[in-house]
mmCIF file of C-alpha atoms in Angstrom:
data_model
loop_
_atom_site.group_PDB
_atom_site.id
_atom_site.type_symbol
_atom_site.label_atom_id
_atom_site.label_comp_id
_atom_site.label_asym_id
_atom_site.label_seq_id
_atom_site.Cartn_x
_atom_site.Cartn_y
_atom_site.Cartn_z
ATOM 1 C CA UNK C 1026 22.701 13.277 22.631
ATOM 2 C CA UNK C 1027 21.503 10.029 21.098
ATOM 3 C CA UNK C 1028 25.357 9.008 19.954
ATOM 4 C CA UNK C 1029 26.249 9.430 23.717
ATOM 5 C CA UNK C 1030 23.236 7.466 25.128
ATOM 6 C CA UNK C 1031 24.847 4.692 22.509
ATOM 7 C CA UNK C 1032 27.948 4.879 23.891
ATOM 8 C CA UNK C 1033 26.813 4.338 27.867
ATOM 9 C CA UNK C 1034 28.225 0.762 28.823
ATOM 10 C CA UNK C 1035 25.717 0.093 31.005
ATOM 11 C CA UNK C 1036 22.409 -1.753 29.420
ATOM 12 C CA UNK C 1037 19.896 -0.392 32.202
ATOM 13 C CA UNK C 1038 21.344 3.070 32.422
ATOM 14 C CA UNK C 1039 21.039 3.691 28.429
ATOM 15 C CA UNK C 1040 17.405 2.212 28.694
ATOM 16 C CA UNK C 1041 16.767 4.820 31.295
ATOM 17 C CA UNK C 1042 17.647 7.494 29.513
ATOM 18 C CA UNK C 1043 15.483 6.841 26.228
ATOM 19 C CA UNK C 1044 12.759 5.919 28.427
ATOM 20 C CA UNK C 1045 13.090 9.800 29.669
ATOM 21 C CA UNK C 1046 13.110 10.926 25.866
ATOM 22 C CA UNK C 1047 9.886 9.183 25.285
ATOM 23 C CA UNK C 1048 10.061 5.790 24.501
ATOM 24 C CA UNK C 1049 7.977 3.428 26.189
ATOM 25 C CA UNK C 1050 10.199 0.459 25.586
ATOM 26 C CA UNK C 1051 13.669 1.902 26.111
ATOM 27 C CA UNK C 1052 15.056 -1.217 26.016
ATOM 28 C CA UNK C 1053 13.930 -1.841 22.279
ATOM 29 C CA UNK C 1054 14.666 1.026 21.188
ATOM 30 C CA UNK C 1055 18.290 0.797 22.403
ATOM 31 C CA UNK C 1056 18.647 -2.471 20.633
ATOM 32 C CA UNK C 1057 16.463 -0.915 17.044
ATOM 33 C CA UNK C 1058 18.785 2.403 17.237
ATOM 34 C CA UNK C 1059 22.163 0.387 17.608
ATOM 35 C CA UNK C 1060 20.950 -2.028 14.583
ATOM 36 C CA UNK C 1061 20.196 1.126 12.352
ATOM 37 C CA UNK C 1062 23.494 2.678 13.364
ATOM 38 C CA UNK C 1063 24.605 0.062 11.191
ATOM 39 C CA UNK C 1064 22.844 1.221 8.150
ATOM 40 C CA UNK C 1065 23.356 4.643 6.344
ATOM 41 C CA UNK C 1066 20.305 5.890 8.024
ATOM 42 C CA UNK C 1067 22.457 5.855 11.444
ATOM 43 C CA UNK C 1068 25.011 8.450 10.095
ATOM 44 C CA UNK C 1069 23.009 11.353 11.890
ATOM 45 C CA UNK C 1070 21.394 9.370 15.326
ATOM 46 C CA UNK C 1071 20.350 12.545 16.903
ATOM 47 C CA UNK C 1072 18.513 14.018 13.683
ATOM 48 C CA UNK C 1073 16.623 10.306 13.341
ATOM 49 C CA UNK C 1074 15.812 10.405 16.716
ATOM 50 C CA UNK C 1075 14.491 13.910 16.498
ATOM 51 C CA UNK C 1076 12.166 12.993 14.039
ATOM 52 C CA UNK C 1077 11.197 9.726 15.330
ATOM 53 C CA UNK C 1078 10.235 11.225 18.689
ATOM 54 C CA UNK C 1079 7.873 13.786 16.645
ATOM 55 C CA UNK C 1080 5.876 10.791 15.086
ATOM 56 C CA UNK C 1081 2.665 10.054 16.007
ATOM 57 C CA UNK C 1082 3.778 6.884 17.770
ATOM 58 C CA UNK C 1083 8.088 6.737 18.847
ATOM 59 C CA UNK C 1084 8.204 3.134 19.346
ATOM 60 C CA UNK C 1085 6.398 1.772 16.369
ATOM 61 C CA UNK C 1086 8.225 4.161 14.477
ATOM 62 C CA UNK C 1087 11.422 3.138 15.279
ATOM 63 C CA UNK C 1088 10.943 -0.476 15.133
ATOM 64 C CA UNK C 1089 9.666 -0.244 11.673
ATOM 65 C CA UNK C 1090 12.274 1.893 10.509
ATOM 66 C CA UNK C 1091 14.453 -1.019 11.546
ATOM 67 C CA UNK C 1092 12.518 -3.444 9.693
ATOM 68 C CA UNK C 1093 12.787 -1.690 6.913
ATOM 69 C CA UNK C 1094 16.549 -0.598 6.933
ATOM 70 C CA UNK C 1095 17.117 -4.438 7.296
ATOM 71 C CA UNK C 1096 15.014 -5.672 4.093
ATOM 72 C CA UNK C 1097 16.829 -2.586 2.010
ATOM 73 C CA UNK C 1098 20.510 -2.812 0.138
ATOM 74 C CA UNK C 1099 22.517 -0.001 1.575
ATOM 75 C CA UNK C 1100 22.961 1.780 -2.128
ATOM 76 C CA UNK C 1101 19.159 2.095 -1.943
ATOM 77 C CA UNK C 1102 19.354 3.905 1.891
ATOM 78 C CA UNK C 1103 22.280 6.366 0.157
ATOM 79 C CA UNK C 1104 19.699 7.385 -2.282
ATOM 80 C CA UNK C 1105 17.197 7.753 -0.417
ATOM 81 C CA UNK C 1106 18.906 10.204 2.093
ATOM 82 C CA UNK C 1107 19.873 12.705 -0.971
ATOM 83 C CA UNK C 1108 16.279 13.860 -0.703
ATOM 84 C CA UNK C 1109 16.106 15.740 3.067
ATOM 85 C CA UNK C 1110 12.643 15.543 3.241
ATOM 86 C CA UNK C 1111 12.716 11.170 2.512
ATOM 87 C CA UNK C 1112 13.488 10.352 5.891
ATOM 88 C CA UNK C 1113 10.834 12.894 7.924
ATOM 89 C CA UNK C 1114 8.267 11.174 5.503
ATOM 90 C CA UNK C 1115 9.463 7.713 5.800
ATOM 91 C CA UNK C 1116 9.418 8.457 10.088
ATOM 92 C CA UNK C 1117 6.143 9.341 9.767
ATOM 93 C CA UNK C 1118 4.525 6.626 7.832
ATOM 94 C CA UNK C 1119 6.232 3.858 10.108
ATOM 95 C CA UNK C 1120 4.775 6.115 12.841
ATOM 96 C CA UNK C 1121 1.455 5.944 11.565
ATOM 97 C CA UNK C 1122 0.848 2.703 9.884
ATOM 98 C CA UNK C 1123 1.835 -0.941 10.826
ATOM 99 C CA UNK C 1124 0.368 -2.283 7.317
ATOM 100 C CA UNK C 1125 2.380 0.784 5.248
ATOM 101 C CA UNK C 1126 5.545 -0.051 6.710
ATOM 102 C CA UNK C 1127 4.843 -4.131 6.630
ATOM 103 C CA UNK C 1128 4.185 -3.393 2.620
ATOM 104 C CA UNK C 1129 7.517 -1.288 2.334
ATOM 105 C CA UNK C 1130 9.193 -4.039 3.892
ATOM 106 C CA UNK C 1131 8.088 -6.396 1.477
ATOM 107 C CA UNK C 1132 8.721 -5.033 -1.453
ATOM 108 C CA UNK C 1133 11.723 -3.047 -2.098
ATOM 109 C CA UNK C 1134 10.576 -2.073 -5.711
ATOM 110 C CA UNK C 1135 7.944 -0.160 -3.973
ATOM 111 C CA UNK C 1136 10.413 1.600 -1.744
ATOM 112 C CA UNK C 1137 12.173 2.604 -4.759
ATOM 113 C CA UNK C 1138 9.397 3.718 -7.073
ATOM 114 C CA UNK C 1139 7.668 5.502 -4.520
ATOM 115 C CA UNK C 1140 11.083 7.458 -2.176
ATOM 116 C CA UNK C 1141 13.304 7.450 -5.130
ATOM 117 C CA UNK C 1142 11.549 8.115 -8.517
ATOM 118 C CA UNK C 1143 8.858 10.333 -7.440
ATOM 119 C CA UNK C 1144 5.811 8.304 -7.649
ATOM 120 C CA UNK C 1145 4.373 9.586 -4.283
ATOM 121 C CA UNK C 1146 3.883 12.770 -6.134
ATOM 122 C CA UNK C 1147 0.995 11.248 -8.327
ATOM 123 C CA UNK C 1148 -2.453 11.600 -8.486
ATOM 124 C CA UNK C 1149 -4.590 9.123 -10.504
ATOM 125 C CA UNK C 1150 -7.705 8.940 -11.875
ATOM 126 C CA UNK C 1151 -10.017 5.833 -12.960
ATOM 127 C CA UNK C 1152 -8.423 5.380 -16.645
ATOM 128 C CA UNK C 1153 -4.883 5.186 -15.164
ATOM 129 C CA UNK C 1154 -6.178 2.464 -12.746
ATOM 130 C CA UNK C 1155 -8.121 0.293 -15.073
ATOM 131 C CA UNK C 1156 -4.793 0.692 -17.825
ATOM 132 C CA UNK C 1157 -2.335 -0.099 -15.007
ATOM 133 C CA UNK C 1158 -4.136 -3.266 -13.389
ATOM 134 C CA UNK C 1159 -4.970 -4.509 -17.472
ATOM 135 C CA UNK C 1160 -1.162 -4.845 -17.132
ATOM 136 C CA UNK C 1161 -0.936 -6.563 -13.477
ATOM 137 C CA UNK C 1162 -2.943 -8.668 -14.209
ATOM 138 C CA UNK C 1163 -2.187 -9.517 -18.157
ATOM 139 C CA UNK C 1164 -1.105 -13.426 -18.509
ATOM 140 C CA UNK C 1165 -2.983 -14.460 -14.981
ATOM 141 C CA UNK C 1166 -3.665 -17.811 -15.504
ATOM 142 C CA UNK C 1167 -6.113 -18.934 -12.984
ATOM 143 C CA UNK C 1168 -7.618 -17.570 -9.848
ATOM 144 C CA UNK C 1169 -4.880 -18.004 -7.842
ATOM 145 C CA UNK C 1170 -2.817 -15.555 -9.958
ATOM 146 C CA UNK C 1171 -5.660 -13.112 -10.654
ATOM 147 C CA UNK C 1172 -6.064 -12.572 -7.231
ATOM 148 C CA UNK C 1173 -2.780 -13.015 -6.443
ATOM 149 C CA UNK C 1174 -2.176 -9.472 -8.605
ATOM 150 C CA UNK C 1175 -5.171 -7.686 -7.351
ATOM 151 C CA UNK C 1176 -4.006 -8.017 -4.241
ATOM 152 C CA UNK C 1177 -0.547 -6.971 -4.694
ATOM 153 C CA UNK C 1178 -1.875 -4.122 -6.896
ATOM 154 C CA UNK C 1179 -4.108 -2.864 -3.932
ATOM 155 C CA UNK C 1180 -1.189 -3.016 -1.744
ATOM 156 C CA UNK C 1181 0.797 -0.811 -3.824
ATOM 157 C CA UNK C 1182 -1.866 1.781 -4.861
ATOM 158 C CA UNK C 1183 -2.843 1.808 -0.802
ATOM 159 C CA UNK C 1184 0.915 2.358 0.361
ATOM 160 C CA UNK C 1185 0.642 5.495 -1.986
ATOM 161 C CA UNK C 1186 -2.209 6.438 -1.257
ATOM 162 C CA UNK C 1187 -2.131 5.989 2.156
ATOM 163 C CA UNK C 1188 1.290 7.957 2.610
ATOM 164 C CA UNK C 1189 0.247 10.839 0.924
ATOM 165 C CA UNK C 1190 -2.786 11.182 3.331
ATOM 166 C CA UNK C 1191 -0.818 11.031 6.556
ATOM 167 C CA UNK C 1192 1.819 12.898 4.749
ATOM 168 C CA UNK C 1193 -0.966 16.257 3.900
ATOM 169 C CA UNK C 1194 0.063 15.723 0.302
ATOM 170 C CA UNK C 1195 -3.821 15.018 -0.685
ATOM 171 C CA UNK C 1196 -6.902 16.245 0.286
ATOM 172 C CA UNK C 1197 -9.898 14.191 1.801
ATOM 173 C CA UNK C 1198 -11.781 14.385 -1.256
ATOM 174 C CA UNK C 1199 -8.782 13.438 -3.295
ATOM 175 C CA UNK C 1200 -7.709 10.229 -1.101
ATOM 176 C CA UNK C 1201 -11.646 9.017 -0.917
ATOM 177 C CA UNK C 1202 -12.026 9.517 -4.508
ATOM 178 C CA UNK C 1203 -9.044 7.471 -5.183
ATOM 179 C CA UNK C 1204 -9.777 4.321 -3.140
ATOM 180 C CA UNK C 1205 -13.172 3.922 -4.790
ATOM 181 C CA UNK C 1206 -11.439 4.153 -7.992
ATOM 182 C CA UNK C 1207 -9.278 1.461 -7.048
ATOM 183 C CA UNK C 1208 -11.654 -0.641 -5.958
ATOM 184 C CA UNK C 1209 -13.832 0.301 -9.304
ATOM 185 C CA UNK C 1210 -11.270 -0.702 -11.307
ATOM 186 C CA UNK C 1211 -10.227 -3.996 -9.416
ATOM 187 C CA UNK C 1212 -13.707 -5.327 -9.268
ATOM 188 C CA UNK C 1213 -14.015 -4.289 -13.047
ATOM 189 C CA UNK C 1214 -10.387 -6.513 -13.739
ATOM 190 C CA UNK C 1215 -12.165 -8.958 -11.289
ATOM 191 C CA UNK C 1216 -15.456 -9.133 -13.250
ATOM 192 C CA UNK C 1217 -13.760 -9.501 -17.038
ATOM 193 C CA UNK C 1218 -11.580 -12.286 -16.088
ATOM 194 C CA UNK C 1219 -14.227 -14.188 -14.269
ATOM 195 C CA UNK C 1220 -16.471 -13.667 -17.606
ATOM 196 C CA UNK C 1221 -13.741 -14.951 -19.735
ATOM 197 C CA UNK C 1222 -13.357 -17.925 -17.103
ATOM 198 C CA UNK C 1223 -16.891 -18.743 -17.361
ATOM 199 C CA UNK C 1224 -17.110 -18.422 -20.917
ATOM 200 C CA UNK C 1225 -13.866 -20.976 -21.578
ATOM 201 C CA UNK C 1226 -15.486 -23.339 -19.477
ATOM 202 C CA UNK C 1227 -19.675 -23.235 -20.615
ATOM 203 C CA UNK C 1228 -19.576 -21.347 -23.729
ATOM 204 C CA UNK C 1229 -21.425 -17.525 -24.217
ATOM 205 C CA UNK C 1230 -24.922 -17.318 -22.148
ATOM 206 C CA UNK C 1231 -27.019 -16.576 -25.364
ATOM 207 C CA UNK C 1232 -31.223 -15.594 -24.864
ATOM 208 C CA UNK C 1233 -33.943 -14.938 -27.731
ATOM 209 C CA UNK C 1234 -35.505 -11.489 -27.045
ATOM 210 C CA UNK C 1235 -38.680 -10.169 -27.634
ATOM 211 C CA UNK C 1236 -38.017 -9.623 -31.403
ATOM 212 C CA UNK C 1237 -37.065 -13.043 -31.809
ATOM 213 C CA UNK C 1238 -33.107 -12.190 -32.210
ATOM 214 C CA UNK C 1239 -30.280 -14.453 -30.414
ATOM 215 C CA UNK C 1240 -28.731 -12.139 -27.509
ATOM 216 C CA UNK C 1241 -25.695 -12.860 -25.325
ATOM 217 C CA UNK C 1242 -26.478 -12.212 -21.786
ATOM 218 C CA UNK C 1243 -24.501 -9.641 -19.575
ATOM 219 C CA UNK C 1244 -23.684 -9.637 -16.074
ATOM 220 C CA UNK C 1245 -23.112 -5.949 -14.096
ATOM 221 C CA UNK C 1246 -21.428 -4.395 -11.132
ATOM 222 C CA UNK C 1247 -23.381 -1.932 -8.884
ATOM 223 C CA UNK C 1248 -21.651 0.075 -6.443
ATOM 224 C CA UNK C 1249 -23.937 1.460 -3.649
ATOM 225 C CA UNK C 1250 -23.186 3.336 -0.122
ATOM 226 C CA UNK C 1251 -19.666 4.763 -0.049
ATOM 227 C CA UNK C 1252 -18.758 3.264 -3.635
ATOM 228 C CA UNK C 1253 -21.362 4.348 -5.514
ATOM 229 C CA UNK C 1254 -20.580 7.907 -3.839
ATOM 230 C CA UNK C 1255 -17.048 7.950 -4.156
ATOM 231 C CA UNK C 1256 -16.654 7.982 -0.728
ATOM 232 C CA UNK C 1257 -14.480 5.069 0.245
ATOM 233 C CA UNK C 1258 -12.446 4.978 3.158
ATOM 234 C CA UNK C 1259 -9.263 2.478 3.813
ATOM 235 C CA UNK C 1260 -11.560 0.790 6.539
ATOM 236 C CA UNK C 1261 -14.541 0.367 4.058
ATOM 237 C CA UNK C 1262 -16.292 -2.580 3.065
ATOM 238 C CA UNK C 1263 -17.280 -2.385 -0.353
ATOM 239 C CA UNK C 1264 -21.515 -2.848 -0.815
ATOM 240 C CA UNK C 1265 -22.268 -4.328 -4.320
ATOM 241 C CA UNK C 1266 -25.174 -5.536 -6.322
ATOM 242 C CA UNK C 1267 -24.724 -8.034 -8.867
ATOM 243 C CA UNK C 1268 -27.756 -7.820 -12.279
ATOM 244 C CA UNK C 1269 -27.985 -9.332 -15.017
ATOM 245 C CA UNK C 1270 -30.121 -9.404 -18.317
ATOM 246 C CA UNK C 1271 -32.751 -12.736 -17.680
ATOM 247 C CA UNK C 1272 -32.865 -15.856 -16.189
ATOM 248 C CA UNK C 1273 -34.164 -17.173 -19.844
ATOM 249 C CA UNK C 1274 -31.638 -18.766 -22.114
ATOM 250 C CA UNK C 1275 -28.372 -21.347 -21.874
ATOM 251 C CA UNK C 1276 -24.772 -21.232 -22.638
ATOM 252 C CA UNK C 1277 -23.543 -22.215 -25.772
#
């Protein structure tokens, strides 16, 4: 059906009839579907469009499917197709999610790891998070760069994350559990390199305590709300106390 639409000569009349399929811009997704005929992903048009239509959202599907067939080599799209259930997932998270599909666009690696060698099939825990961003982060030279690799870590962990909730591959409990781990372990990578910063730059902050014996001062992370319950959600603001030891003593 689709491959015939294609083929109609006439620019209005092919609109039309994807407009009566269920696209509310027919005329954008004539010009997305003839652009991924091009890629290996067009080999089948009528079992794409099947899938696309059953998305939560046909149009934004489509054009991010496009956007994404564009930014990958073609040897990665053969792959990816030798899985038959790759391209009803992939459908539905550029159905679902401007920011997913933006990320997958981005960053190809991603695409790979997480369509190609399985890694949508994990579950993590806080250890693998805090061992994972120790080496994201390892060499970051300045703020810039530490940030720089939180945030590209969080966009990673939150494309997986993310796909395997729309996808009914985790739980609730699972998925909320997971994204206050992340953030846990991000503000933890957050807080040590900020400590070494400080330190390189005023020495340790050292007190006397009652017994007379020279102390260095620590600085904590409290969680509260959704955090502190494990209860995150992607739309969540994260509420945090800061404490520390005492206001008595000086850096070295």
């Amino acid at each position: 059906m689709i491959e015939e639409i294609l083929d109609i000569k006439d620019e209005k009349e092919a609109t039309r009839a994807l407009s009566k399929l269920g696209f509310s811009d027919g005329k954008r997704a004539l010009k997305n579907l003839e652009l991924i005929k091009r890629s290996p992903l067009g080999r089948d048009p009528d079992t794409l469009c099947k899938a696309v239509l059953s998305s939560p959202s046909p149009d934004q599907a489509l054009t991010n499917l496009e956007r994404i067939t564009e930014s990958l080599p073609r040897h990665t799209l053969t792959r990816f197709l030798e899985d038959g259930e790759n391209l009803g997932r992939l459908v539905t998270v550029c159905g679902s999610s401007p920011y997913l599909s933006t990320v997958l666009t981005r960053n190809v690696e991603f695409f790979e790891e997480f369509f190609l060698d399985g890694a949508l099939n994990e579950r993590k825990e806080l250890p693998v998070f805090q061992k994972e961003l120790a080496g994201w982060t390892e060499g970051a030279g300045d703020f810039d760069s530490m940030g720089k690799a939180l945030r590209r870590y969080k966009n990673r962990e939150y494309l997986r994350i993310g796909s395997r909730d729309l996808l009914g591959m985790a739980p609730l409990e699972e998925v909320t559990g997971e994204l206050s781990d992340l953030a846990s372990a991000s503000l933890e990578a957050a807080h040590g390199f900020c400590m070494e910063e400080l330190r390189a730059s005023y020495g340790r902050p050292v007190y006397i305590d009652e017994a007379g014996n020279e102390r260095e001062a620590e600085l904590s992370v409290i969680g509260l709300g959704k955090l502190g319950g494990r209860e995150l959600n992607f739309s969540s603001d994260i509420d945090i106390i800061y404490v520390y030891t005492t206001e008595k003593g000086t850096t070295t």
